[in-house]
Short mmCIF file of C-alpha atoms and ligand atoms in Angstrom, two decimals:
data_model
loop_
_atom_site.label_atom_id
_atom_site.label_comp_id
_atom_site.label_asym_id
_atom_site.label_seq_id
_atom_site.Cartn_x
_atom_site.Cartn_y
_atom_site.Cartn_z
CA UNK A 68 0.00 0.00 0.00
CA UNK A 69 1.49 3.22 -1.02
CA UNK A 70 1.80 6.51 1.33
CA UNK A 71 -1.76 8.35 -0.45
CA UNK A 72 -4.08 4.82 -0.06
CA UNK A 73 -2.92 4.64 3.52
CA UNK A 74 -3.28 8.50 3.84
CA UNK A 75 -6.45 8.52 2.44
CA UNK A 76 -7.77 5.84 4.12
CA UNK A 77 -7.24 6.98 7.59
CA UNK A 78 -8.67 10.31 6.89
CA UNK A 79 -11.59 8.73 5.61
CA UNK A 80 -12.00 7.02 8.21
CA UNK A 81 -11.61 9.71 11.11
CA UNK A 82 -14.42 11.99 8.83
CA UNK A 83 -16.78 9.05 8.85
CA UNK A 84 -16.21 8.49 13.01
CA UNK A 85 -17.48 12.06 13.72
CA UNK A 86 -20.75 11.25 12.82
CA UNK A 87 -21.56 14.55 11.38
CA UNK A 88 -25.44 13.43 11.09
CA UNK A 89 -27.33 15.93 9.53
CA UNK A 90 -31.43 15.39 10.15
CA UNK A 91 -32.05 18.77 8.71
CA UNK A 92 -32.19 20.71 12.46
CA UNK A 93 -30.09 23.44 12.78
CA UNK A 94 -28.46 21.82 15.42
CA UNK A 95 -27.35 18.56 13.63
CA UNK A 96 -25.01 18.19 11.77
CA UNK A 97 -22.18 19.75 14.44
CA UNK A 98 -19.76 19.90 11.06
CA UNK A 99 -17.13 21.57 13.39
CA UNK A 100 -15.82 18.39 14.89
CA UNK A 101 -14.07 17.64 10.74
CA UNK A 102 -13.19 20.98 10.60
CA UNK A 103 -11.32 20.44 13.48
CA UNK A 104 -9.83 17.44 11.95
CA UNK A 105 -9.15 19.13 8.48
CA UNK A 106 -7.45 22.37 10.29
CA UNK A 107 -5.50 19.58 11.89
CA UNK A 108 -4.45 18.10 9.12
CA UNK A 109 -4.26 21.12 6.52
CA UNK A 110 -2.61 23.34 9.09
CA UNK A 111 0.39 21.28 8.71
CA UNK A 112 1.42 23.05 5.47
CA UNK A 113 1.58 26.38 6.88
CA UNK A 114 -1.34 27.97 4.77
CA UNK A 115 -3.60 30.32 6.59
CA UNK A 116 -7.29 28.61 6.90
CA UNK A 117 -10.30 30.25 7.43
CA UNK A 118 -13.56 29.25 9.41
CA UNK A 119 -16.73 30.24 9.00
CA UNK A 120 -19.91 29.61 10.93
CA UNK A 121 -23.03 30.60 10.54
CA UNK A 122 -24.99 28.59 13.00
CA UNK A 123 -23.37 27.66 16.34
CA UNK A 124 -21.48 24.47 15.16
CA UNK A 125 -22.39 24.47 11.58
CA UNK A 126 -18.46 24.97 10.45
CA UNK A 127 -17.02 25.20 7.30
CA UNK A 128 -13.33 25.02 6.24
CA UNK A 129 -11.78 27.43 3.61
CA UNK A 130 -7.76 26.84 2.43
CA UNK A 131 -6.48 28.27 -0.44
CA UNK A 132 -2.90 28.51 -2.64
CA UNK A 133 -3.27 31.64 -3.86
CA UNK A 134 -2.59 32.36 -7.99
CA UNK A 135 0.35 34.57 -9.18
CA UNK A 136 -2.08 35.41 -11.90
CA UNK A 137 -5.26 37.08 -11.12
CA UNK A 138 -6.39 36.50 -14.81
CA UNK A 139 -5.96 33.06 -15.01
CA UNK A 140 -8.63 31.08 -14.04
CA UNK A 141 -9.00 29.62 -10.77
CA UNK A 142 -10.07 26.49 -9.25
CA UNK A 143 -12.63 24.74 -6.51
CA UNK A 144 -12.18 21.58 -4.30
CA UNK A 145 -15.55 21.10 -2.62
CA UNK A 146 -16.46 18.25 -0.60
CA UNK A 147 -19.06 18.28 2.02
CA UNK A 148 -18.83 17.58 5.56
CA UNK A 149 -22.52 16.37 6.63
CA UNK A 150 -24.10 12.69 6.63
CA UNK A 151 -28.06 11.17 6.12
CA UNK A 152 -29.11 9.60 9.37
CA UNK A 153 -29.15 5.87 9.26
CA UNK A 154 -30.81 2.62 10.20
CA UNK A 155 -28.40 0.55 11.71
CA UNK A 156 -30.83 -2.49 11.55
CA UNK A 157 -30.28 -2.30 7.87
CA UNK A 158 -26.44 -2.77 8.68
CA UNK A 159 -23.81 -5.60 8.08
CA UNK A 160 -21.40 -3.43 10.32
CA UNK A 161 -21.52 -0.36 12.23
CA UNK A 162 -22.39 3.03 10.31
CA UNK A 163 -19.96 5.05 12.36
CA UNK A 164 -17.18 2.82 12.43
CA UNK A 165 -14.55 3.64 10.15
CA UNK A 166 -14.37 -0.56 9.74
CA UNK A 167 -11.18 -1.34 6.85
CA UNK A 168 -12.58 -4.99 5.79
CA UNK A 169 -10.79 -6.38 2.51
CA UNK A 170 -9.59 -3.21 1.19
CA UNK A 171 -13.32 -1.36 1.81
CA UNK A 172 -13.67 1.36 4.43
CA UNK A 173 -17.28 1.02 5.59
CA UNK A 174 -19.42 3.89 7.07
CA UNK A 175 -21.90 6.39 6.49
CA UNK A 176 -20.49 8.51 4.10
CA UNK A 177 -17.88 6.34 2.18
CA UNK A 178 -19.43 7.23 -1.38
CA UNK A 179 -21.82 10.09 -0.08
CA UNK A 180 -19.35 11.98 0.10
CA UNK A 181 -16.89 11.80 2.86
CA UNK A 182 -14.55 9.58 -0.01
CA UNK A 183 -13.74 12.94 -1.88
CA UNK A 184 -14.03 15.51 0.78
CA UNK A 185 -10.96 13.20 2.24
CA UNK A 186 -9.30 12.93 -1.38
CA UNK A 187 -9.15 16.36 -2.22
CA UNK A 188 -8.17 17.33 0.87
CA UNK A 189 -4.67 14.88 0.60
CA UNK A 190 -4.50 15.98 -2.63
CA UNK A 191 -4.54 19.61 -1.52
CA UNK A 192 -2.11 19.32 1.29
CA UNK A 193 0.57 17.09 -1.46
CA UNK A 194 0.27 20.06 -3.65
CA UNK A 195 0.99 22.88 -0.94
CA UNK A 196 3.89 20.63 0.67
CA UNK A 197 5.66 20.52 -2.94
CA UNK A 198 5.65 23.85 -2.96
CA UNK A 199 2.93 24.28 -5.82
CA UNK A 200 2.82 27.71 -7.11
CA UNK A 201 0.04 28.36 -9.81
CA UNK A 202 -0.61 30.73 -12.08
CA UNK A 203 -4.65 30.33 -11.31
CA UNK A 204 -6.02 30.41 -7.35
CA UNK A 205 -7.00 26.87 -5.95
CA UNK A 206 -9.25 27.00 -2.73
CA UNK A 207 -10.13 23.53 -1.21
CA UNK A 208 -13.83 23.64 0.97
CA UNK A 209 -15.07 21.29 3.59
CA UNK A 210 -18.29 22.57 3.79
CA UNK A 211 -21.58 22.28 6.04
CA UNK A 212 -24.90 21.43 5.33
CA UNK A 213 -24.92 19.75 2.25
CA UNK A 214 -27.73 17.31 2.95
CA UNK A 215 -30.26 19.57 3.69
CA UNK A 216 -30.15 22.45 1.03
CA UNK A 217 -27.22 24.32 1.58
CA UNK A 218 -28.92 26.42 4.02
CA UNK A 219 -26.05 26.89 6.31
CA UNK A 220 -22.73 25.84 3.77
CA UNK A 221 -22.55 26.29 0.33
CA UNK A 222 -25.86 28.72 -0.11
CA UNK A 223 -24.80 30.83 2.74
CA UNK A 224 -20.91 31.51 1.37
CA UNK A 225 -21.74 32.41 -1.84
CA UNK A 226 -24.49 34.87 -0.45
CA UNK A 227 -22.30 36.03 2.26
CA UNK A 228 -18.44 35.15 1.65
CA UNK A 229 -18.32 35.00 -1.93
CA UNK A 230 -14.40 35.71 -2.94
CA UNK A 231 -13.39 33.59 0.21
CA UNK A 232 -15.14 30.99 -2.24
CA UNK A 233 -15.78 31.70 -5.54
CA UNK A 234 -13.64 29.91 -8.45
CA UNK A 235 -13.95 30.05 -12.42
CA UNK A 236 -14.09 26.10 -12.21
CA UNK A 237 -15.84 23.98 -9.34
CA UNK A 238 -15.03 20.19 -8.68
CA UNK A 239 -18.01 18.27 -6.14
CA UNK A 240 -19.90 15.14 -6.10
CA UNK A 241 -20.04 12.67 -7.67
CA UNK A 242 -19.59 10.84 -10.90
CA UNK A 243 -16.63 9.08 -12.08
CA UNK A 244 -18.54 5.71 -11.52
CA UNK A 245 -16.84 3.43 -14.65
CA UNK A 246 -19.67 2.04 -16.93
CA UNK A 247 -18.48 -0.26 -19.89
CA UNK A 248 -19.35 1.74 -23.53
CA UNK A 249 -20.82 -0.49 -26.52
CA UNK A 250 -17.36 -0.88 -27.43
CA UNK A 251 -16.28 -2.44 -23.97
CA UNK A 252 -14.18 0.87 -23.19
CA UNK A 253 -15.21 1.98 -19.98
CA UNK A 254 -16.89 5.34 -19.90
CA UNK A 255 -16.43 7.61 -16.66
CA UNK A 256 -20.19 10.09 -16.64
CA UNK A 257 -19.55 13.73 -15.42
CA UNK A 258 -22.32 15.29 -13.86
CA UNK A 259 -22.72 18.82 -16.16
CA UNK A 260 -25.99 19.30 -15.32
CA UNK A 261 -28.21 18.69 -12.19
CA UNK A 262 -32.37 18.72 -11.73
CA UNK A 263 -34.33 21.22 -10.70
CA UNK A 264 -36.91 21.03 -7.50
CA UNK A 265 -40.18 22.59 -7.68
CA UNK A 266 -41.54 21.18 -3.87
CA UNK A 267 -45.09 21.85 -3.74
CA UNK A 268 -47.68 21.41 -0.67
CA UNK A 269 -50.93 20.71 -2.03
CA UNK A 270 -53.97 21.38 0.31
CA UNK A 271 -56.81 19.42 -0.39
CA UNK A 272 -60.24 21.42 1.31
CA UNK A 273 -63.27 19.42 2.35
CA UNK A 274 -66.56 20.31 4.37
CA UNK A 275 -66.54 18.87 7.81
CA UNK A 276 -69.29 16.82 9.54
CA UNK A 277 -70.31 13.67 11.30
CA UNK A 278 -68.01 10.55 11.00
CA UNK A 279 -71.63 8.40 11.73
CA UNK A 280 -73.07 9.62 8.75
CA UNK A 281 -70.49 9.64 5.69
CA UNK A 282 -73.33 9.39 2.81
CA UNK A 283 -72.48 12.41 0.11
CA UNK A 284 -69.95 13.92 2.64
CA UNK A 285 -67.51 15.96 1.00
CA UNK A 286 -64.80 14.46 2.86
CA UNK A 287 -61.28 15.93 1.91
CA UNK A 288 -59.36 12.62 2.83
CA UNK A 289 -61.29 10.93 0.21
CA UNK A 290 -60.19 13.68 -1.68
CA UNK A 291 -56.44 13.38 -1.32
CA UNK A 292 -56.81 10.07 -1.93
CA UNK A 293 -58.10 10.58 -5.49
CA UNK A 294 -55.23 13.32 -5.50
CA UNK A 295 -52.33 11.33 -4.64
CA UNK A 296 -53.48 8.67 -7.32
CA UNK A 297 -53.86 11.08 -10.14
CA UNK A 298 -50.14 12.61 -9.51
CA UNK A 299 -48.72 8.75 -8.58
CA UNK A 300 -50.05 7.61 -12.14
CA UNK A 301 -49.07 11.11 -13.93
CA UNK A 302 -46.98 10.90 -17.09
CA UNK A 303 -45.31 13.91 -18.68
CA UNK A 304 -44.14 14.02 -21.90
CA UNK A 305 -40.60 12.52 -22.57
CA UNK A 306 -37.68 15.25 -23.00
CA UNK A 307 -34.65 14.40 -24.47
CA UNK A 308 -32.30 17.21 -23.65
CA UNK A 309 -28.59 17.89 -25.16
CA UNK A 310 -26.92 16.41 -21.86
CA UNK A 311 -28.91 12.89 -22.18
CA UNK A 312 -28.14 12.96 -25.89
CA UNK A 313 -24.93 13.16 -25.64
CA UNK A 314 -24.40 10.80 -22.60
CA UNK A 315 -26.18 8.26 -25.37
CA UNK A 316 -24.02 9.23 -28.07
CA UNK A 317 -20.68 8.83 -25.99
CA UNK A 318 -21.93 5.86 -24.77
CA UNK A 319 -21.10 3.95 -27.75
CA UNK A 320 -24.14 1.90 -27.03
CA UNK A 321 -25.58 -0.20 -30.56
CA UNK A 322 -28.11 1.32 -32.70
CA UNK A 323 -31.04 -1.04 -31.44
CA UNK A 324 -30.30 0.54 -28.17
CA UNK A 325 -28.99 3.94 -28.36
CA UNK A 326 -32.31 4.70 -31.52
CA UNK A 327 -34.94 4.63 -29.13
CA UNK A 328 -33.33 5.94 -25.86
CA UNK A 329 -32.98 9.14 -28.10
CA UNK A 330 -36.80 8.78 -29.28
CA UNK A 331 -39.35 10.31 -27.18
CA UNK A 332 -41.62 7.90 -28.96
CA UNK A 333 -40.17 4.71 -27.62
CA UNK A 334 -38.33 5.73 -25.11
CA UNK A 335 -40.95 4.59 -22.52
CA UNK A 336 -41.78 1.23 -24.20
CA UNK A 337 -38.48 0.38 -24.07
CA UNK A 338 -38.05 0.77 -19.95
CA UNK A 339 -40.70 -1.88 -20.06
CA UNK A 340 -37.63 -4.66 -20.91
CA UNK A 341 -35.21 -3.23 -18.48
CA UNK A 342 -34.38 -3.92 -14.83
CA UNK A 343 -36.10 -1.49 -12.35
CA UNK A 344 -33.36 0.61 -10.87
CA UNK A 345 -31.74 1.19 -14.65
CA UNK A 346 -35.50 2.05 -15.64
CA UNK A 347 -35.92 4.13 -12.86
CA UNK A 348 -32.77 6.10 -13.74
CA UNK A 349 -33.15 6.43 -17.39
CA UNK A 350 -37.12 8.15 -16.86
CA UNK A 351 -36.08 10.61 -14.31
CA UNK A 352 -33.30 11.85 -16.36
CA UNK A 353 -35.69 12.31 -19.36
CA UNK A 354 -39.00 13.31 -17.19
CA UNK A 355 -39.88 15.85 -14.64
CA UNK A 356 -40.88 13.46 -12.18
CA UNK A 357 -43.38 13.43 -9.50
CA UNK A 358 -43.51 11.77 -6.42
CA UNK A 359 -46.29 12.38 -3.56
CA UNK A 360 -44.20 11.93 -0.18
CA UNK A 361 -46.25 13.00 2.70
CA UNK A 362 -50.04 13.06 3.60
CA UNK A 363 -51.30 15.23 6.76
CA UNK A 364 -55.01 15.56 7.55
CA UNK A 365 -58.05 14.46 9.59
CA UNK A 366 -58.34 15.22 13.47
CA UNK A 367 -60.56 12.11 15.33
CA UNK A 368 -61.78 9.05 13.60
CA UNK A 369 -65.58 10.81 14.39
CA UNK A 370 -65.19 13.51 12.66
CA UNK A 371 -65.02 13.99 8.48
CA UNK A 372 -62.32 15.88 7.80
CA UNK A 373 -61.94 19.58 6.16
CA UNK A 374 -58.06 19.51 5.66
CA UNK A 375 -55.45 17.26 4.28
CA UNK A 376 -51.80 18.28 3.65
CA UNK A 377 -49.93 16.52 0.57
CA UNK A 378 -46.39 17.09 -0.15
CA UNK A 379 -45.18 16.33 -3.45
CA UNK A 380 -41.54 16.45 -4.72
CA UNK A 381 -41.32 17.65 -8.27
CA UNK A 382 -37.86 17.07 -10.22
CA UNK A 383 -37.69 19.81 -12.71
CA UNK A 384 -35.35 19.18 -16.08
CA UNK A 385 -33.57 22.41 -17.42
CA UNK A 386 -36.09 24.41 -19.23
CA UNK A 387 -38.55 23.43 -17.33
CA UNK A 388 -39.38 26.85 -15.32
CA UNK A 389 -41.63 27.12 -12.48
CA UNK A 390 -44.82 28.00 -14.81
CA UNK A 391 -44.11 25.06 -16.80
CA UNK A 392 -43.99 23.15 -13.50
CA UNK A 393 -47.44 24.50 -12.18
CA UNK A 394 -49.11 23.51 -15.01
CA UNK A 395 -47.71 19.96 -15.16
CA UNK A 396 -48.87 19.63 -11.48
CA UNK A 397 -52.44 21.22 -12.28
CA UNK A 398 -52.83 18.54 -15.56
CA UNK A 399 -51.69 15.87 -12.77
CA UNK A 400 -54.51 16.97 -10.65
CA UNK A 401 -57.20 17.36 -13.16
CA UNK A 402 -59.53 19.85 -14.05
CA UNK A 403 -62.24 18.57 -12.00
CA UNK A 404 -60.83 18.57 -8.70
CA UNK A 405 -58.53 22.15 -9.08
CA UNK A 406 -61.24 24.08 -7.14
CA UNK A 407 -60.64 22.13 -4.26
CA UNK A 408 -57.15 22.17 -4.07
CA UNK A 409 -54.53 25.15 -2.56
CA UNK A 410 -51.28 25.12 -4.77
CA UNK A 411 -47.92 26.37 -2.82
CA UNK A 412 -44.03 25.39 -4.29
CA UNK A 413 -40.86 26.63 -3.60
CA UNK A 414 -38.95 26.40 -7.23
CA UNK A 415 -35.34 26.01 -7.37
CA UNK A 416 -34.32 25.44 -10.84
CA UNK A 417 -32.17 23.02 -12.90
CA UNK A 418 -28.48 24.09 -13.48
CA UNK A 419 -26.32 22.69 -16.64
CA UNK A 420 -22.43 23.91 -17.19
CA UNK A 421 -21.31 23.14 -20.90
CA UNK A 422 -19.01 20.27 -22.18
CA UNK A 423 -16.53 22.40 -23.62
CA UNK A 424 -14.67 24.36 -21.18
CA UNK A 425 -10.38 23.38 -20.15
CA UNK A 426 -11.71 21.92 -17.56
CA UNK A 427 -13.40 19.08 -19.29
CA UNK A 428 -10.38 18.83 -21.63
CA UNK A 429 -8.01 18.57 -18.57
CA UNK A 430 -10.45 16.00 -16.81
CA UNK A 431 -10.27 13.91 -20.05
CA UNK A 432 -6.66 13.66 -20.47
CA UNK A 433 -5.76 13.31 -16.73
CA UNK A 434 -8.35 10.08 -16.37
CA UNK A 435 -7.63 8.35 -19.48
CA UNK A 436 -4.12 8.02 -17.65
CA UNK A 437 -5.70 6.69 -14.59
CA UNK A 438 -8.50 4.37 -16.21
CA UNK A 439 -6.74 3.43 -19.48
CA UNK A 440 -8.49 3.11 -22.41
CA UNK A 441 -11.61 5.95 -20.42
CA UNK A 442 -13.67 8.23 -21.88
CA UNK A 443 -15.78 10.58 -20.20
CA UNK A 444 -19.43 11.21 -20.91
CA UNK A 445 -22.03 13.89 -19.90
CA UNK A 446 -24.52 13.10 -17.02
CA UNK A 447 -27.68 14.11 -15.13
CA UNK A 448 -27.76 14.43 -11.60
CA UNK A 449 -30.69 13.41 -10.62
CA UNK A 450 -30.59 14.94 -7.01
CA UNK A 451 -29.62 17.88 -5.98
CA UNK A 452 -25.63 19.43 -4.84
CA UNK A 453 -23.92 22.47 -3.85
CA UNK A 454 -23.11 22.43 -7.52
CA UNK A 455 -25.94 24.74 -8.25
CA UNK A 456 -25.30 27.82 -5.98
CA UNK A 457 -21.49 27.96 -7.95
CA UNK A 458 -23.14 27.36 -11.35
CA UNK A 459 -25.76 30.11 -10.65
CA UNK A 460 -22.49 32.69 -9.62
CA UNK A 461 -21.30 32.25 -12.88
CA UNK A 462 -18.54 29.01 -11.84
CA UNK A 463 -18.45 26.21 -14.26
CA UNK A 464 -19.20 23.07 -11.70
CA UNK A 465 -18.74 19.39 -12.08
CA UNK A 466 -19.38 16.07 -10.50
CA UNK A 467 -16.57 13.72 -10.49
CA UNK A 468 -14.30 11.48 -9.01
CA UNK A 469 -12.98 8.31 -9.73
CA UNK A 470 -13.88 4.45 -8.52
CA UNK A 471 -12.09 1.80 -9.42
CA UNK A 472 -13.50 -1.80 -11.23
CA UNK A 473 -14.14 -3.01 -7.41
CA UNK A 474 -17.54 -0.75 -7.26
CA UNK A 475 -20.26 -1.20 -10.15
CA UNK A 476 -22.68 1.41 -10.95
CA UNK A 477 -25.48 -0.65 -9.37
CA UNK A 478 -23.90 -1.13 -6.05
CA UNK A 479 -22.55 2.48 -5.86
CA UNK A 480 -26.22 3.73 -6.49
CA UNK A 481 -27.95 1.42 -4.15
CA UNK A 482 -24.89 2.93 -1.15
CA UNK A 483 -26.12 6.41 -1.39
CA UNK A 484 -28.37 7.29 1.62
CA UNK A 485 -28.29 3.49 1.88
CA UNK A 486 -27.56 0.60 4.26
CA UNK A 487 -23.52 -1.05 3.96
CA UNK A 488 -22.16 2.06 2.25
CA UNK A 489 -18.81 1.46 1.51
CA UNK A 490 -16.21 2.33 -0.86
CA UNK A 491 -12.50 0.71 -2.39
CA UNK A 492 -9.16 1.81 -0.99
CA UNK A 493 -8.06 1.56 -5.23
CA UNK A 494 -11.13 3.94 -5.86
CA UNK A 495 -9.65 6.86 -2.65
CA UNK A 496 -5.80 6.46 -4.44
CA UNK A 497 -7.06 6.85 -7.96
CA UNK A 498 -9.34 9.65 -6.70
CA UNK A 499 -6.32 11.73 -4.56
CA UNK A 500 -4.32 11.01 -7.58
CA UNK A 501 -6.70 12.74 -10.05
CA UNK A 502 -7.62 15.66 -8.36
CA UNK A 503 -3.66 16.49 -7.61
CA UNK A 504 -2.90 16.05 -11.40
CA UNK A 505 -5.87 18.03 -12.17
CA UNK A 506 -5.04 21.62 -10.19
CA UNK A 507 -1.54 21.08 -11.99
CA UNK A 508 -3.09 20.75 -15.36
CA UNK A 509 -5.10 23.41 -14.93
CA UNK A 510 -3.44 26.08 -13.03
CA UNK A 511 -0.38 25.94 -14.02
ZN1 ZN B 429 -23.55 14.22 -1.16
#
């Protein structure tokens, strides 16, 4: 084992023992206890860090080698800090134990994204010790609050500290996952472009009365029932935007496959033949998808309720603005049943950064080294990351990293917010290795 897998695995490790559970409360999360670790461990090269804290506890990290240029173009290390709870009972070991089994470091975290927080962070800290002196800035973040929205990391720095922050080019979760092209090369997806949410609360009115006598009650329950059905079954039109086209295209994949994942047409006949989690993937990066996730309402089993809360989460693709989204929702609902419904959403668009920047070109030639024979390919993130709040600043932001052969696609996306998340000491070397020979590449 060479000095970065060993490096890299212990800091992984120490990031996933501090438990930095965030449950969406302010007070979760408690971020400071890595930052302590990272200052610890960054500090060591001498470079000034700064701290910033917005909420008591909600820490985030800031180091930086700064340019000699102030032209050229700068970049962004960003990995966050915070975790998803867990269910142990779903565990083989335990979630906050750091546990190196057969060259896999286990823990909440490992993939989600503790793996490159760590990574970059070794990779920073090898490029300050050799004395690295770009032309371009390069700032690495450990930042809070990823999990739930940003509210108190990445949103609030580039609203409140945006040059501590700010970089032309922006490197986060996740990507880098190899899948094998229709010529057997193995393609590593970068994730350009990332879905909108358009959250709505949907509140279903009734006319209350008598639970003993339900004949021709308008009874909102019933209602929301009818509600929840109509949005569960809904089915927008298929989009095939320029990022899914060209993941196809790069993909190499034959004709009899790649014609009618590219045809709005067939495109949803075809999911019929597939396994469900590669279905499931291949319609929410082609639909705006909605899902109805929580149902408040009634008071006492006597009495017919007047009020029901629904929650729905919408997944908006780029062009898809928040008018486009009401109306989806209001065709979900149906005509007949509008007047009894209250419509409230909180829309947060879809961001997208283009293929052809240095960055991408630098990405290319530095992981075709690493994974011979790689390509890399466009992606959709189908979820949300800081990613947006740097796109919508003007930065150019990616998802990548790199996993070795020892983690397929399906197992990676079954880890995240999962049970037995886990991840390959190959995938943390390959990862350290590519983000040091990246900020070379490009800032030099
Ligand atoms: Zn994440």
């Amino acid at each position: 084992m060479n000095d970065v897998t060993a490096e890299a695995t212990d800091l992984l490790q120490s990031l996933i023992r501090n438990q930095c559970v965030n449950d969406g409360s302010v007070a979760s999360g408690e971020e400071v206890r890595s930052v302590d670790l990272l200052a610890q461990y960054l500090g060591s090269t001498g470079l000034d860090l700064e701290r910033y804290e917005p909420q008591e506890g909600r820490q985030s990290v800031v180091a930086r080698i700064e340019g000699s240029d102030p032209d050229a173009p700068s970049l962004l290390l960003m990995g966050h800090l915070d975790v998803v709870p867990v269910n142990p009972e779903g565990w083989t070991r335990d979630p906050f134990g750091g546990e190196l089994v057969d060259g896999f470091v286990w823990g909440r975290g490992a993939v989600d994204m503790l793996n490159l927080t760590a990574t970059q962070a070794i990779a920073f800290r090898r490029l300050a010790e050799s004395g690295f002196r770009p032309k371009g800035t390069l700032i690495y973040l450990g930042v809070a609050d990823e999990e739930a929205l940003g509210t108190w990391g990445a949103k609030w720095l580039v609203e409140h500290e945006r040059d501590a922050v700010y970089a032309d080019y922006v490197l986060t979760e996740s990507g880098g996952f190899q899948m094998p092209g229709g010529d057997g090369r193995p393609r590593l997806p970068v994730l350009t472009e990332e879905k909108g949410t358009y959250w709505s609360k949907v509140v279903v009115h009734g006319t209350p009365g008598h639970g003993s006598a339900p004949l021709r009650t308008d009874n909102a329950l019933v209602t929301a029932a009818e509600v929840v059905r109509r949005i569960a079954e809904f089915r927008p039109e298929t989009r095939i935007d320029d990022t899914w086209r060209r993941f196809v295209e790069g993909m190499g994949y034959p004709p009899e496959l790649a014609e009618p994942l590219l045809d709005p047409n067939r495109l949803e006949a075809l999911l019929d033949d597939l396994p469900t989690a590669l279905a499931r993937q291949i319609y929410s990066c082609t639909h705006t998808t909605f899902a109805p996730t929580v149902a408040h309402g009634g008071t006492k089993t006597n009495v017919i309720p007047d009020r029901v809360e629904l929650e729905v989460d919408v997944r908006t693709l780029p062009g898809v603005e928040g008018a486009d989204a009401r109306a989806l929702l209001e065709e979900a609902i149906g005509a007949d049943l509008l007047g009894k419904v209250d419509i409230t959403s909180n829309d947060d668009p879809a961001t997208a950064s283009p293929m052809e920047t240095p960055l991408w070109e630098v990405l290319e030639r530095v992981s075709s080294k690493l994974v011979p024979d790689s390509a890399l390919v466009p992606f959709v993130m189908t979820g949300g990351t800081d990613n947006r709040f740097f796109r919508r600043a003007g930065s150019v932001g990616y998802g990548f990293g790199l996993f070795s052969q020892r983690l397929t696609f399906e197992q990676y996306g079954t880890m995240f917010h999962g049970n037995d998340e886990r991840v390959d000491q190959e995938s943390l070397a390959l990862s350290t290795e590519m983000f040091e020979a990246v900020a070379r590449e490009l800032l030099a």
